[in-house]
Coordinates of C-alpha atoms in Angstrom, one line a residue:
X1 CA -56.7 64.8 -22.7
X2 CA -53.5 65.9 -21.2
X3 CA -51.5 65.0 -24.3
X4 CA -50.7 68.3 -25.6
X5 CA -48.4 69.7 -28.0
X6 CA -48.5 72.5 -26.8
X7 CA -48.1 72.1 -23.2
X8 CA -46.1 68.8 -22.7
X9 CA -45.3 68.4 -19.7
X10 CA -49.0 67.8 -18.5
X11 CA -48.2 64.9 -19.7
X12 CA -46.5 63.6 -16.1
X13 CA -49.4 64.3 -15.0
X14 CA -51.4 61.4 -16.6
X15 CA -48.8 59.0 -14.4
X16 CA -49.7 61.1 -11.4
X17 CA -53.4 59.7 -11.4
X18 CA -52.9 56.4 -12.4
X19 CA -50.0 56.1 -9.6
X20 CA -52.6 55.0 -7.0
X21 CA -54.9 52.8 -8.8
X22 CA -51.9 51.1 -10.0
X23 CA -50.7 50.8 -6.5
X24 CA -53.9 49.6 -5.5
X25 CA -54.4 47.2 -7.7
X26 CA -51.3 45.7 -7.2
X27 CA -51.7 45.5 -3.4
X28 CA -55.5 44.2 -4.4
X29 CA -54.4 41.3 -6.4
X30 CA -51.7 40.1 -4.4
X31 CA -53.8 40.2 -1.5
X32 CA -56.6 38.2 -3.4
X33 CA -54.0 36.1 -4.3
X34 CA -53.3 35.5 -0.4
X35 CA -56.7 34.4 -0.1
X36 CA -57.1 31.9 -2.2
X37 CA -54.2 29.9 -1.3
X38 CA -56.0 30.3 1.9
X39 CA -59.7 28.6 -0.1
X40 CA -57.2 26.7 -1.4
X41 CA -55.7 26.2 0.9
X42 CA -59.1 24.9 3.1
X43 CA -60.9 22.5 0.2
X44 CA -57.6 20.5 -1.0
X45 CA -55.9 20.4 2.2
X46 CA -51.8 22.2 1.0
X47 CA -50.8 24.8 -0.3
X48 CA -50.0 25.7 -3.9
X49 CA -48.8 29.1 -3.6
X50 CA -46.1 28.9 -6.3
X51 CA -48.9 27.6 -8.5
X52 CA -51.4 30.4 -7.7
X53 CA -48.4 33.3 -7.8
X54 CA -47.2 31.8 -11.0
X55 CA -51.0 32.3 -12.5
X56 CA -51.0 35.8 -11.4
X57 CA -47.9 36.9 -12.9
X58 CA -48.7 35.5 -16.0
X59 CA -52.5 36.2 -16.4
X60 CA -51.0 39.3 -16.1
X61 CA -48.9 39.1 -18.9
X62 CA -51.1 38.8 -21.4
X63 CA -53.0 41.7 -20.3
X64 CA -49.7 43.5 -20.6
X65 CA -49.2 42.2 -24.0
X66 CA -53.2 42.3 -24.6
X67 CA -52.8 45.6 -23.7
X68 CA -49.8 47.3 -25.9
X69 CA -51.6 44.6 -29.3
X70 CA -54.6 46.4 -28.5
X71 CA -52.7 50.1 -28.5
X72 CA -51.3 49.3 -32.2
X73 CA -55.2 48.4 -33.1
X74 CA -57.0 51.9 -31.9
X75 CA -53.8 53.7 -33.4
X76 CA -54.4 52.5 -36.7
X77 CA -57.9 52.7 -35.5
X78 CA -58.0 56.6 -35.4
X79 CA -56.4 57.0 -38.6
X80 CA -52.4 57.3 -36.6
X81 CA -49.5 57.9 -38.8
X82 CA -46.6 58.1 -37.9
X83 CA -44.7 59.7 -41.3
X84 CA -47.1 63.1 -41.1
X85 CA -45.0 65.3 -39.2
X86 CA -48.1 66.5 -37.5
X87 CA -52.2 64.0 -37.1
X88 CA -54.9 65.7 -38.4
X89 CA -57.5 67.4 -35.5
X90 CA -59.7 63.9 -35.6
X91 CA -57.2 61.8 -34.8
X92 CA -56.3 63.2 -32.7
X93 CA -59.8 63.7 -30.7
X94 CA -60.3 60.2 -31.9
X95 CA -57.6 59.2 -29.7
X96 CA -58.0 61.0 -26.4
X97 CA -61.4 59.2 -27.0
X98 CA -60.6 55.1 -27.3
X99 CA -57.4 55.5 -25.2
X100 CA -59.9 57.4 -22.5
X101 CA -63.7 55.1 -23.0
X102 CA -61.6 51.9 -23.4
X103 CA -59.7 52.6 -20.2
X104 CA -62.7 53.2 -19.0
X105 CA -64.7 50.4 -19.8
X106 CA -61.8 48.1 -18.8
X107 CA -61.7 49.6 -15.0
X108 CA -65.1 49.5 -15.0
X109 CA -65.9 46.1 -15.8
X110 CA -62.3 45.2 -13.5
X111 CA -65.1 47.0 -10.8
X112 CA -68.0 44.2 -11.3
X113 CA -65.2 41.6 -11.4
X114 CA -64.0 42.3 -8.2
X115 CA -67.8 42.7 -7.0
X116 CA -68.3 38.9 -8.3
X117 CA -65.2 37.6 -6.3
X118 CA -66.5 35.7 -3.8
X119 CA -64.2 35.9 -0.6
X120 CA -65.7 39.3 1.8
X121 CA -64.3 40.2 4.6
X122 CA -66.1 37.6 6.4
X123 CA -65.4 34.5 5.3
X124 CA -60.8 35.2 5.0
X125 CA -61.8 35.3 9.0
X126 CA -63.6 31.9 9.0
X127 CA -60.8 30.3 6.4
X128 CA -58.0 31.5 8.6
X129 CA -59.9 30.6 11.5
X130 CA -60.1 27.0 10.3
X131 CA -57.0 26.6 9.1
X132 CA -55.8 27.8 12.5
X133 CA -57.6 24.5 14.1
X134 CA -55.9 21.9 12.2
X135 CA -53.7 20.5 13.4
X136 CA -50.6 20.5 11.1
X137 CA -48.7 18.1 9.9
X138 CA -45.4 16.8 11.3

């Protein structure tokens, strides 16, 4: 709703509001991968940081590609006409709703998935203690 032809500088508010969430998301992702590496080592006896980091980055890139694809679908579904000098009010309302509701639904889905994450603080501490107690290979 901050996309406005009469006040184009409002667009910067979107980025200011998104930056903390994106930073937090990236920090959370990195921490979760580190915890998963420890849990994987506990289960399998070897560290596979490279594999888990590769899966993490691959899934991040697939998600980014799907977001770009979905943007095109949203533009088409809203009735957006690139050649039109001005978009209709219905198109702009549709764009505003879809570019607000779809990311909000994605955020709610992400929060639900994060709530299902099997490693809590206590479990991570327990795993690290178990790994520290193991004899180190020569």
